[in-house]
Coordinates of C-alpha atoms in Angstrom, one line a residue:
X1 CA 12.7 84.2 176.4
X2 CA 15.3 81.4 177.0
X3 CA 14.8 78.4 179.7
X4 CA 17.7 77.6 180.9
X5 CA 18.1 74.3 183.1
X6 CA 21.4 73.9 185.0
X7 CA 23.0 71.6 187.7
X8 CA 22.9 74.2 190.8
X9 CA 25.4 72.3 192.3
X10 CA 27.8 72.8 189.5
X11 CA 26.8 76.2 189.0
X12 CA 27.7 77.0 192.8
X13 CA 30.7 75.2 192.3
X14 CA 31.6 77.3 189.1
X15 CA 30.6 80.3 190.9
X16 CA 33.0 79.8 193.9
X17 CA 35.5 79.1 191.2
X18 CA 35.1 82.2 190.1
X19 CA 34.8 84.2 193.2
X20 CA 38.4 83.1 193.5
X21 CA 39.1 84.5 190.1
X22 CA 39.3 81.1 188.3
X23 CA 38.7 81.5 184.4
X24 CA 38.5 78.9 182.5
X25 CA 37.4 79.1 179.0
X26 CA 35.5 76.1 177.0
X27 CA 35.3 75.4 173.3
X28 CA 31.1 74.9 173.0
X29 CA 28.9 74.6 170.3
X30 CA 27.3 78.0 170.0
X31 CA 29.7 79.8 171.7
X32 CA 32.6 80.9 168.5
X33 CA 34.9 82.1 171.2
X34 CA 34.4 79.9 174.0
X35 CA 31.6 79.0 176.7
X36 CA 33.8 80.8 179.9
X37 CA 32.7 79.8 182.9
X38 CA 32.2 83.5 183.9
X39 CA 28.9 83.2 182.0
X40 CA 27.2 80.8 184.6
X41 CA 27.4 84.1 187.0
X42 CA 26.1 86.3 184.5
X43 CA 23.2 84.0 183.8
X44 CA 22.6 83.7 187.4
X45 CA 22.7 87.7 187.8
X46 CA 20.3 88.2 185.3
X47 CA 17.9 85.4 185.6
X48 CA 14.2 85.7 186.3
X49 CA 13.7 83.2 189.3
X50 CA 9.9 81.3 188.9
X51 CA 10.4 79.3 191.7
X52 CA 12.9 79.3 194.6
X53 CA 11.5 77.4 197.5
X54 CA 14.7 76.7 199.1
X55 CA 16.5 80.0 198.4
X56 CA 19.3 78.6 196.4
X57 CA 19.1 80.7 193.5
X58 CA 18.8 83.6 196.1
X59 CA 21.8 83.0 197.8
X60 CA 23.3 82.6 194.0
X61 CA 22.4 85.5 192.9
X62 CA 23.4 87.8 196.1
X63 CA 27.2 86.5 195.0
X64 CA 27.0 88.2 191.9
X65 CA 26.5 92.0 192.7
X66 CA 28.7 93.8 193.3
X67 CA 31.2 92.2 190.5
X68 CA 33.5 90.3 192.5
X69 CA 37.0 92.5 192.2
X70 CA 39.1 89.0 192.3
X71 CA 36.9 87.8 189.1
X72 CA 37.4 91.2 187.4
X73 CA 41.0 90.9 187.8
X74 CA 41.1 87.5 186.6
X75 CA 38.9 88.3 183.7
X76 CA 41.1 91.2 182.5
X77 CA 44.5 89.5 183.2
X78 CA 43.5 86.4 181.1
X79 CA 41.9 88.2 178.2
X80 CA 44.1 90.9 177.8
X81 CA 46.9 88.7 177.2
X82 CA 44.9 86.5 174.9
X83 CA 43.5 89.6 173.0
X84 CA 47.2 90.8 172.4
X85 CA 48.6 87.6 172.1
X86 CA 45.7 86.3 169.0
X87 CA 46.6 90.0 167.5
X88 CA 50.4 89.1 167.3
X89 CA 49.4 85.9 165.4
X90 CA 47.4 87.6 162.9
X91 CA 49.7 90.2 162.3
X92 CA 52.8 87.4 161.9
X93 CA 50.6 86.0 159.2
X94 CA 49.9 89.0 157.2
X95 CA 52.1 87.5 154.2
X96 CA 51.0 84.1 154.3
X97 CA 47.9 83.9 152.6
X98 CA 45.6 82.6 155.3
X99 CA 43.3 84.7 155.6
X100 CA 40.8 82.5 157.4
X101 CA 43.4 81.9 159.7
X102 CA 43.8 85.6 160.5
X103 CA 40.0 86.3 160.7
X104 CA 39.9 83.7 163.3
X105 CA 42.6 85.5 165.3
X106 CA 41.1 88.7 164.6
X107 CA 37.8 87.4 165.9
X108 CA 39.7 85.8 169.0
X109 CA 41.2 89.2 169.6
X110 CA 38.0 90.8 169.5
X111 CA 36.3 88.6 171.7
X112 CA 38.7 88.7 174.4
X113 CA 38.6 92.4 174.1
X114 CA 34.8 92.1 174.8
X115 CA 35.3 90.1 178.0
X116 CA 38.0 92.9 179.1
X117 CA 35.8 95.8 178.7
X118 CA 32.6 94.0 180.3
X119 CA 34.6 93.2 183.5
X120 CA 36.0 96.9 183.3
X121 CA 32.4 98.0 183.4
X122 CA 31.5 95.6 185.9
X123 CA 29.2 93.5 183.8
X124 CA 28.9 89.9 182.7
X125 CA 29.3 89.1 179.3
X126 CA 27.0 85.9 179.0
X127 CA 27.2 85.6 175.3
X128 CA 29.4 86.6 172.0
X129 CA 25.9 87.6 170.4
X130 CA 25.1 91.1 170.6
X131 CA 28.3 91.7 172.8
X132 CA 30.1 94.7 170.4
X133 CA 26.8 95.9 170.5
X134 CA 26.1 96.1 174.2
X135 CA 29.6 97.5 175.1
X136 CA 28.2 101.0 173.3
X137 CA 25.9 101.3 176.1
X138 CA 28.9 100.9 178.8
X139 CA 30.6 104.1 180.4
X140 CA 34.3 103.0 180.0
X141 CA 35.2 102.0 176.9
X142 CA 37.2 102.4 173.6
X143 CA 35.9 105.6 171.3
X144 CA 33.6 104.6 168.7
X145 CA 34.2 100.4 169.6
X146 CA 31.6 99.1 167.5
X147 CA 32.1 101.0 164.4
X148 CA 35.7 100.2 164.3
X149 CA 35.1 96.6 165.7
X150 CA 32.5 96.2 162.3
X151 CA 35.4 98.1 160.1
X152 CA 37.9 95.2 161.0
X153 CA 35.6 92.6 160.3
X154 CA 35.2 94.0 156.8
X155 CA 38.5 94.9 155.9
X156 CA 39.6 91.4 156.7
X157 CA 39.9 90.0 152.7
X158 CA 41.9 88.8 150.1
X159 CA 43.5 92.2 149.9
X160 CA 46.1 92.2 152.3
X161 CA 46.3 95.9 152.3
X162 CA 43.1 96.0 153.5
X163 CA 43.2 93.0 156.0
X164 CA 46.9 94.8 157.4
X165 CA 44.7 98.0 157.7
X166 CA 42.0 96.0 160.0
X167 CA 44.7 94.6 162.1
X168 CA 46.1 98.1 162.5
X169 CA 43.0 99.6 163.9
X170 CA 42.5 96.1 166.2
X171 CA 46.1 96.9 167.6
X172 CA 44.7 100.4 168.6
X173 CA 41.9 99.7 169.8
X174 CA 44.4 97.4 172.2
X175 CA 46.3 100.4 173.2
X176 CA 43.0 102.2 174.1
X177 CA 41.8 99.7 176.2
X178 CA 45.3 99.2 178.0
X179 CA 45.2 103.0 178.3
X180 CA 41.7 102.7 179.8
X181 CA 42.7 100.0 182.2
X182 CA 45.7 102.3 183.4
X183 CA 43.6 104.9 184.3

């Protein structure tokens, strides 16, 4: 169990931004992709309140369910673009002998795809940790998502052909996610 201490005024302001569809990632230690402002919404939605004499937390919690449509649209739009763009940069650099750069873009693309799939299912992604595994329990997701993500990560190596194969699997996952969004 984690005890998180947050400034309730800051959390409330960030949540108001999220409810208006404002999504912002922030570089932060411990979050290899980013700390995304929407994570505050997720933390509030799942938190176990130990004491709330002024009902501030209860009021904030009420804003998290159902998953707000403007936020869902913003998360999907923002991160679907970023997932595709990061993939494009990985593809363009397959022959540049820069595995770490390709791996970084593949990870970023996957992390963005995770955000999209969480939002598509009306779920908050509060951390990159275990996100891929959690997606396996979702109703709407690409087929064999975790298996394919694990395969992508395994394939990225100094072997250019294997790396290319991993990036092609990632492209197929992005395409499958786009089809799910258009249903």
